[in-house]
Amino acid sequence: MVYEMLSPVPVKKRHRPTLVCLNCRRRKTKCDRGKPSCSNCLKLGETCVYSEDTDENASKKVRYEYMDDLGLPEFINMAPKGLHLLSKRSASWFNGLFSDIAICDRDPYLRITNAVIDILRKSASKGIDRSERDTVLQLPNSLKTVTMYNRSEKSEDQLYHQIAREFSALRSAPIPETYVPYEYEFWSKYYPYFVDKIHPLVPVFNLIELKDLLEKFFQRQKDHPGKLNDKVHESTLLMLTYLIINFFLLEFDSHNRLIQDHINIIKKWLVQSKWFQKTTLLQLRVWLVLRFHNWCTYHDNDGNRMNANDGLMGLIMGHCASLGITWQLWTNVDSDECKNIWINALHWDRKLAVLNGNDTFNGRTMRVPELPNDHLVLKFLKCCVDDPTHVNYKLAIEILNKLNFEEQNPMVTWEWKVIVAVTKLQINHGRLNHINEGISAVIASLEDLITLWNEHFIRPLAPVSYSSRIIEISMNKALVLLPAIILRARNPCKQKILQLMDKILTTYFNEFPYYYHVFKRLFKYKLTLNLINREDSLDHMLTILKHENHQVLEKLGITSKDAEMSDDDVIKVWNARFSFTEKVVNLKVEMMCKNYEPNLFSSSYQHALEKLEERHSAKADAIDVTQFLQQVFDSTDFDLFYGMDVGELPKMDSILP
């Protein structure tokens, strides 16, 4: 039997033209062109983008590119020692990717500097006479020896005591009774300043409605003095009047005791309120004004880790969600006043996340005209924070370069320039630690910061109480990093960077001494500058470590087993691991520094230096570093000495209990 092979039945192919969304790569048929977006793009806040129609012979026209032309990603490890959750009896906190502790942990030069200081303070504490004290009122016991090394009759040395006494008075002040401000003074002096300078930066109120509410509030207080009717939110309005008054005082009378009195009343009222359970639009607006206020104030601000108001931000973002003030305002609900609240809440959420290197409270974004940079900020945080050990360096820098705030308020534009510059500094420093090269990029970022600092001190933007805070934060970040650059540098570059660090320290402590967290950093930075201000400072630190504490060496990863050598010479091991041969680029920008009289930074420790010179009959810079540091170490550096962080006590750092 013969079987005839049948030809297969021809299948008709459908030549349906398809499209591919260039954002989410989802295929769509041509009839889907009418849809504005696909579901993936809606979630990401993107708008579908399609390529133009191609020719049938498009494959012949493809231009192939080599990988070198495209540029490969460069991944760096920004957290070689991991990120830590630290705890003490009164609090626990997470140190974000851009926190001071994280910066020090990823740099071996900074780790060894801190290790040496820790060893020296332990040896220094053995010779301290505890009976010899100058008591300063209600400050902690760890601060009662503030004059041990500053016992001098010179007037400039008394500035240190004046600041300490002011902090003492703030801590010991009783909580005053609630009072209603004078109406005439409020309308004639405080409210116009709020409308002119503060409201443009926190535009969450309709000024016509706000004025009407406050006028009715003052009228009711005339009719029923001393009684607050919370059914019409009089407690909330009284709190707002205190904040409005404080904004004026912070700018023109920053040492007025009324500032802290108002803060204490607000804190007491917060504890007694039901804001943790429910809120209104008016209360949410006042919370955002409070968030702005805590950025400006010297006293109850964000603290030395910029996390003291995380609880307040959590409440703001949580109640925004409960009131429907989220991204759905651009899809399902149309309310301009609610949009202003959400835009302002996101501003603080994103800004603090970038400064700390933390996750945001709200992880969604949309491309809307009112927030043109939000998707870029969130993309940058995702690039850095999701996996700090695998950060795409090129992508992170590219995103930072794309940020453009020129159409925003001039203050917001300038502030984000500082934030971008200080963030680039930290990203470039992370790359320097990862591949042990790239110091020119670090210097370039530092020059950008110096330019912005000079602009601020020549012509500061008002309100100065607001603009000064980001300058203080960025200066501290630079001061944390600079010892690592100095220890890597060689003469003459080293001397120029040392001079820069001295100028920054002088400006930092004379411009911002009334921030509590700044004041308590004085001792450590003074000690650090004296340690690294030597030709052989790195060798001295290694020698001390070699003879004093081998456990510290193991923590630094310096062990004889890991090194390809027979002996346990610490300096050889260090040079094998962390030697730096790249030439340091000279600074092209000069840091402007005033001639401060009195000078808090230079006058502190002056008495100790004089006594040291008398004792050794030599100049201070010629004294052996070990002996020198044991003499001048200040026992009041309570962060290291007593293992406690007084700056985190609720009375000084936290607006929420």
mmCIF file with all atom_site columns, N, CA and C in Angstrom, residues 200-242:
data_model
loop_
_atom_site.group_PDB
_atom_site.id
_atom_site.type_symbol
_atom_site.label_atom_id
_atom_site.label_alt_id
_atom_site.label_comp_id
_atom_site.label_asym_id
_atom_site.label_entity_id
_atom_site.label_seq_id
_atom_site.pdbx_PDB_ins_code
_atom_site.Cartn_x
_atom_site.Cartn_y
_atom_site.Cartn_z
_atom_site.occupancy
_atom_site.B_iso_or_equiv
_atom_site.pdbx_formal_charge
_atom_site.auth_seq_id
_atom_site.auth_comp_id
_atom_site.auth_asym_id
_atom_site.auth_atom_id
_atom_site.pdbx_PDB_model_num
ATOM 1   N N  . PRO A 1 200 ? 5.369   81.327 51.842 1.00 0.00 ? 200 PRO A N  1
ATOM 2   C CA . PRO A 1 200 ? 5.815   80.847 50.524 1.00 0.00 ? 200 PRO A CA 1
ATOM 3   C C  . PRO A 1 200 ? 6.582   79.527 50.579 1.00 0.00 ? 200 PRO A C  1
ATOM 4   N N  . LEU A 1 201 ? 7.191   79.212 51.730 1.00 0.00 ? 201 LEU A N  1
ATOM 5   C CA . LEU A 1 201 ? 7.950   77.971 51.866 1.00 0.00 ? 201 LEU A CA 1
ATOM 6   C C  . LEU A 1 201 ? 7.110   76.822 52.400 1.00 0.00 ? 201 LEU A C  1
ATOM 7   N N  . VAL A 1 202 ? 5.968   77.127 53.003 1.00 0.00 ? 202 VAL A N  1
ATOM 8   C CA . VAL A 1 202 ? 5.055   76.093 53.484 1.00 0.00 ? 202 VAL A CA 1
ATOM 9   C C  . VAL A 1 202 ? 3.631   76.531 53.152 1.00 0.00 ? 202 VAL A C  1
ATOM 10  N N  . PRO A 1 203 ? 3.284   76.554 51.851 1.00 0.00 ? 203 PRO A N  1
ATOM 11  C CA . PRO A 1 203 ? 2.014   77.139 51.395 1.00 0.00 ? 203 PRO A CA 1
ATOM 12  C C  . PRO A 1 203 ? 0.832   76.188 51.550 1.00 0.00 ? 203 PRO A C  1
ATOM 13  N N  . VAL A 1 204 ? 0.511   75.851 52.778 1.00 0.00 ? 204 VAL A N  1
ATOM 14  C CA . VAL A 1 204 ? -0.561  74.884 53.023 1.00 0.00 ? 204 VAL A CA 1
ATOM 15  C C  . VAL A 1 204 ? -1.867  75.564 53.420 1.00 0.00 ? 204 VAL A C  1
ATOM 16  N N  . PHE A 1 205 ? -1.848  76.883 53.618 1.00 0.00 ? 205 PHE A N  1
ATOM 17  C CA . PHE A 1 205 ? -3.041  77.619 54.030 1.00 0.00 ? 205 PHE A CA 1
ATOM 18  C C  . PHE A 1 205 ? -3.549  78.506 52.900 1.00 0.00 ? 205 PHE A C  1
ATOM 19  N N  . ASN A 1 206 ? -4.856  78.682 52.870 1.00 0.00 ? 206 ASN A N  1
ATOM 20  C CA . ASN A 1 206 ? -5.467  79.780 52.139 1.00 0.00 ? 206 ASN A CA 1
ATOM 21  C C  . ASN A 1 206 ? -5.422  80.982 53.075 1.00 0.00 ? 206 ASN A C  1
ATOM 22  N N  . LEU A 1 207 ? -4.643  82.000 52.740 1.00 0.00 ? 207 LEU A N  1
ATOM 23  C CA . LEU A 1 207 ? -4.389  83.099 53.670 1.00 0.00 ? 207 LEU A CA 1
ATOM 24  C C  . LEU A 1 207 ? -5.655  83.860 54.045 1.00 0.00 ? 207 LEU A C  1
ATOM 25  N N  . ILE A 1 208 ? -6.608  83.951 53.142 1.00 0.00 ? 208 ILE A N  1
ATOM 26  C CA . ILE A 1 208 ? -7.866  84.641 53.465 1.00 0.00 ? 208 ILE A CA 1
ATOM 27  C C  . ILE A 1 208 ? -8.626  83.861 54.532 1.00 0.00 ? 208 ILE A C  1
ATOM 28  N N  . GLU A 1 209 ? -8.715  82.541 54.347 1.00 0.00 ? 209 GLU A N  1
ATOM 29  C CA . GLU A 1 209 ? -9.398  81.707 55.335 1.00 0.00 ? 209 GLU A CA 1
ATOM 30  C C  . GLU A 1 209 ? -8.640  81.691 56.658 1.00 0.00 ? 209 GLU A C  1
ATOM 31  N N  . LEU A 1 210 ? -7.314  81.645 56.592 1.00 0.00 ? 210 LEU A N  1
ATOM 32  C CA . LEU A 1 210 ? -6.515  81.620 57.818 1.00 0.00 ? 210 LEU A CA 1
ATOM 33  C C  . LEU A 1 210 ? -6.718  82.889 58.633 1.00 0.00 ? 210 LEU A C  1
ATOM 34  N N  . LYS A 1 211 ? -6.670  84.032 57.974 1.00 0.00 ? 211 LYS A N  1
ATOM 35  C CA . LYS A 1 211 ? -6.867  85.288 58.696 1.00 0.00 ? 211 LYS A CA 1
ATOM 36  C C  . LYS A 1 211 ? -8.245  85.341 59.338 1.00 0.00 ? 211 LYS A C  1
ATOM 37  N N  . ASP A 1 212 ? -9.249  84.854 58.641 1.00 0.00 ? 212 ASP A N  1
ATOM 38  C CA . ASP A 1 212 ? -10.609 84.836 59.189 1.00 0.00 ? 212 ASP A CA 1
ATOM 39  C C  . ASP A 1 212 ? -10.682 83.942 60.423 1.00 0.00 ? 212 ASP A C  1
ATOM 40  N N  . LEU A 1 213 ? -10.045 82.777 60.377 1.00 0.00 ? 213 LEU A N  1
ATOM 41  C CA . LEU A 1 213 ? -10.040 81.866 61.526 1.00 0.00 ? 213 LEU A CA 1
ATOM 42  C C  . LEU A 1 213 ? -9.358  82.492 62.736 1.00 0.00 ? 213 LEU A C  1
ATOM 43  N N  . LEU A 1 214 ? -8.222  83.145 62.506 1.00 0.00 ? 214 LEU A N  1
ATOM 44  C CA . LEU A 1 214 ? -7.486  83.746 63.618 1.00 0.00 ? 214 LEU A CA 1
ATOM 45  C C  . LEU A 1 214 ? -8.226  84.949 64.196 1.00 0.00 ? 214 LEU A C  1
ATOM 46  N N  . GLU A 1 215 ? -8.871  85.738 63.352 1.00 0.00 ? 215 GLU A N  1
ATOM 47  C CA . GLU A 1 215 ? -9.659  86.872 63.858 1.00 0.00 ? 215 GLU A CA 1
ATOM 48  C C  . GLU A 1 215 ? -10.802 86.387 64.744 1.00 0.00 ? 215 GLU A C  1
ATOM 49  N N  . LYS A 1 216 ? -11.479 85.339 64.314 1.00 0.00 ? 216 LYS A N  1
ATOM 50  C CA . LYS A 1 216 ? -12.555 84.778 65.135 1.00 0.00 ? 216 LYS A CA 1
ATOM 51  C C  . LYS A 1 216 ? -12.011 84.203 66.440 1.00 0.00 ? 216 LYS A C  1
ATOM 52  N N  . PHE A 1 217 ? -10.828 83.603 66.375 1.00 0.00 ? 217 PHE A N  1
ATOM 53  C CA . PHE A 1 217 ? -10.212 83.057 67.583 1.00 0.00 ? 217 PHE A CA 1
ATOM 54  C C  . PHE A 1 217 ? -9.932  84.157 68.605 1.00 0.00 ? 217 PHE A C  1
ATOM 55  N N  . PHE A 1 218 ? -9.326  85.252 68.171 1.00 0.00 ? 218 PHE A N  1
ATOM 56  C CA . PHE A 1 218 ? -9.036  86.350 69.101 1.00 0.00 ? 218 PHE A CA 1
ATOM 57  C C  . PHE A 1 218 ? -10.324 86.978 69.631 1.00 0.00 ? 218 PHE A C  1
ATOM 58  N N  . GLN A 1 219 ? -11.346 87.046 68.803 1.00 0.00 ? 219 GLN A N  1
ATOM 59  C CA . GLN A 1 219 ? -12.613 87.621 69.261 1.00 0.00 ? 219 GLN A CA 1
ATOM 60  C C  . GLN A 1 219 ? -13.251 86.739 70.334 1.00 0.00 ? 219 GLN A C  1
ATOM 61  N N  . ARG A 1 220 ? -13.217 85.429 70.145 1.00 0.00 ? 220 ARG A N  1
ATOM 62  C CA . ARG A 1 220 ? -13.778 84.529 71.153 1.00 0.00 ? 220 ARG A CA 1
ATOM 63  C C  . ARG A 1 220 ? -13.002 84.607 72.455 1.00 0.00 ? 220 ARG A C  1
ATOM 64  N N  . GLN A 1 221 ? -11.679 84.842 72.351 1.00 0.00 ? 221 GLN A N  1
ATOM 65  C CA . GLN A 1 221 ? -10.888 84.974 73.569 1.00 0.00 ? 221 GLN A CA 1
ATOM 66  C C  . GLN A 1 221 ? -11.211 86.259 74.320 1.00 0.00 ? 221 GLN A C  1
ATOM 67  N N  . LYS A 1 222 ? -11.623 87.288 73.587 1.00 0.00 ? 222 LYS A N  1
ATOM 68  C CA . LYS A 1 222 ? -12.081 88.509 74.260 1.00 0.00 ? 222 LYS A CA 1
ATOM 69  C C  . LYS A 1 222 ? -13.402 88.264 74.982 1.00 0.00 ? 222 LYS A C  1
ATOM 70  N N  . ASP A 1 223 ? -14.283 87.501 74.336 1.00 0.00 ? 223 ASP A N  1
ATOM 71  C CA . ASP A 1 223 ? -15.596 87.240 74.924 1.00 0.00 ? 223 ASP A CA 1
ATOM 72  C C  . ASP A 1 223 ? -15.519 86.242 76.071 1.00 0.00 ? 223 ASP A C  1
ATOM 73  N N  . HIS A 1 224 ? -14.650 85.228 75.922 1.00 0.00 ? 224 HIS A N  1
ATOM 74  C CA . HIS A 1 224 ? -14.522 84.190 76.958 1.00 0.00 ? 224 HIS A CA 1
ATOM 75  C C  . HIS A 1 224 ? -13.035 83.966 77.239 1.00 0.00 ? 224 HIS A C  1
ATOM 76  N N  . PRO A 1 225 ? -12.399 84.882 77.947 1.00 0.00 ? 225 PRO A N  1
ATOM 77  C CA . PRO A 1 225 ? -10.948 84.777 78.168 1.00 0.00 ? 225 PRO A CA 1
ATOM 78  C C  . PRO A 1 225 ? -10.575 83.534 78.974 1.00 0.00 ? 225 PRO A C  1
ATOM 79  N N  . GLY A 1 226 ? -9.467  82.916 78.553 1.00 0.00 ? 226 GLY A N  1
ATOM 80  C CA . GLY A 1 226 ? -8.933  81.776 79.293 1.00 0.00 ? 226 GLY A CA 1
ATOM 81  C C  . GLY A 1 226 ? -9.572  80.446 78.973 1.00 0.00 ? 226 GLY A C  1
ATOM 82  N N  . LYS A 1 227 ? -10.586 80.406 78.099 1.00 0.00 ? 227 LYS A N  1
ATOM 83  C CA . LYS A 1 227 ? -11.261 79.159 77.758 1.00 0.00 ? 227 LYS A CA 1
ATOM 84  C C  . LYS A 1 227 ? -10.986 78.813 76.296 1.00 0.00 ? 227 LYS A C  1
ATOM 85  N N  . LEU A 1 228 ? -10.609 77.551 76.087 1.00 0.00 ? 228 LEU A N  1
ATOM 86  C CA . LEU A 1 228 ? -10.323 77.078 74.738 1.00 0.00 ? 228 LEU A CA 1
ATOM 87  C C  . LEU A 1 228 ? -11.387 76.061 74.336 1.00 0.00 ? 228 LEU A C  1
ATOM 88  N N  . ASN A 1 229 ? -12.122 76.375 73.291 1.00 0.00 ? 229 ASN A N  1
ATOM 89  C CA . ASN A 1 229 ? -13.184 75.511 72.795 1.00 0.00 ? 229 ASN A CA 1
ATOM 90  C C  . ASN A 1 229 ? -12.626 74.654 71.658 1.00 0.00 ? 229 ASN A C  1
ATOM 91  N N  . ASP A 1 230 ? -12.361 73.380 71.942 1.00 0.00 ? 230 ASP A N  1
ATOM 92  C CA . ASP A 1 230 ? -11.759 72.515 70.932 1.00 0.00 ? 230 ASP A CA 1
ATOM 93  C C  . ASP A 1 230 ? -12.736 72.085 69.853 1.00 0.00 ? 230 ASP A C  1
ATOM 94  N N  . LYS A 1 231 ? -14.027 72.362 70.050 1.00 0.00 ? 231 LYS A N  1
ATOM 95  C CA . LYS A 1 231 ? -14.985 72.060 68.993 1.00 0.00 ? 231 LYS A CA 1
ATOM 96  C C  . LYS A 1 231 ? -14.770 72.957 67.776 1.00 0.00 ? 231 LYS A C  1
ATOM 97  N N  . VAL A 1 232 ? -14.177 74.111 68.013 1.00 0.00 ? 232 VAL A N  1
ATOM 98  C CA . VAL A 1 232 ? -13.821 75.005 66.902 1.00 0.00 ? 232 VAL A CA 1
ATOM 99  C C  . VAL A 1 232 ? -12.297 75.122 66.788 1.00 0.00 ? 232 VAL A C  1
ATOM 100 N N  . HIS A 1 233 ? -11.599 74.126 67.314 1.00 0.00 ? 233 HIS A N  1
ATOM 101 C CA . HIS A 1 233 ? -10.144 73.976 67.137 1.00 0.00 ? 233 HIS A CA 1
ATOM 102 C C  . HIS A 1 233 ? -9.347  75.145 67.724 1.00 0.00 ? 233 HIS A C  1
ATOM 103 N N  . GLU A 1 234 ? -9.767  75.656 68.859 1.00 0.00 ? 234 GLU A N  1
ATOM 104 C CA . GLU A 1 234 ? -9.051  76.802 69.425 1.00 0.00 ? 234 GLU A CA 1
ATOM 105 C C  . GLU A 1 234 ? -7.667  76.408 69.932 1.00 0.00 ? 234 GLU A C  1
ATOM 106 N N  . SER A 1 235 ? -7.500  75.187 70.437 1.00 0.00 ? 235 SER A N  1
ATOM 107 C CA . SER A 1 235 ? -6.166  74.747 70.862 1.00 0.00 ? 235 SER A CA 1
ATOM 108 C C  . SER A 1 235 ? -5.216  74.692 69.671 1.00 0.00 ? 235 SER A C  1
ATOM 109 N N  . THR A 1 236 ? -5.720  74.215 68.541 1.00 0.00 ? 236 THR A N  1
ATOM 110 C CA . THR A 1 236 ? -4.895  74.159 67.328 1.00 0.00 ? 236 THR A CA 1
ATOM 111 C C  . THR A 1 236 ? -4.520  75.558 66.855 1.00 0.00 ? 236 THR A C  1
ATOM 112 N N  . LEU A 1 237 ? -5.469  76.476 66.897 1.00 0.00 ? 237 LEU A N  1
ATOM 113 C CA . LEU A 1 237 ? -5.192  77.848 66.461 1.00 0.00 ? 237 LEU A CA 1
ATOM 114 C C  . LEU A 1 237 ? -4.227  78.542 67.413 1.00 0.00 ? 237 LEU A C  1
ATOM 115 N N  . LEU A 1 238 ? -4.338  78.266 68.716 1.00 0.00 ? 238 LEU A N  1
ATOM 116 C CA . LEU A 1 238 ? -3.397  78.853 69.669 1.00 0.00 ? 238 LEU A CA 1
ATOM 117 C C  . LEU A 1 238 ? -1.987  78.328 69.412 1.00 0.00 ? 238 LEU A C  1
ATOM 118 N N  . MET A 1 239 ? -1.887  77.038 69.136 1.00 0.00 ? 239 MET A N  1
ATOM 119 C CA . MET A 1 239 ? -0.591  76.455 68.800 1.00 0.00 ? 239 MET A CA 1
ATOM 120 C C  . MET A 1 239 ? -0.008  77.121 67.561 1.00 0.00 ? 239 MET A C  1
ATOM 121 N N  . LEU A 1 240 ? -0.849  77.397 66.565 1.00 0.00 ? 240 LEU A N  1
ATOM 122 C CA . LEU A 1 240 ? -0.385  78.063 65.350 1.00 0.00 ? 240 LEU A CA 1
ATOM 123 C C  . LEU A 1 240 ? 0.108   79.474 65.647 1.00 0.00 ? 240 LEU A C  1
ATOM 124 N N  . THR A 1 241 ? -0.557  80.200 66.541 1.00 0.00 ? 241 THR A N  1
ATOM 125 C CA . THR A 1 241 ? -0.086  81.551 66.890 1.00 0.00 ? 241 THR A CA 1
ATOM 126 C C  . THR A 1 241 ? 1.289   81.491 67.541 1.00 0.00 ? 241 THR A C  1
ATOM 127 N N  . TYR A 1 242 ? 1.525   80.479 68.392 1.00 0.00 ? 242 TYR A N  1
ATOM 128 C CA . TYR A 1 242 ? 2.848   80.327 69.005 1.00 0.00 ? 242 TYR A CA 1
ATOM 129 C C  . TYR A 1 242 ? 3.918   80.099 67.934 1.00 0.00 ? 242 TYR A C  1
#
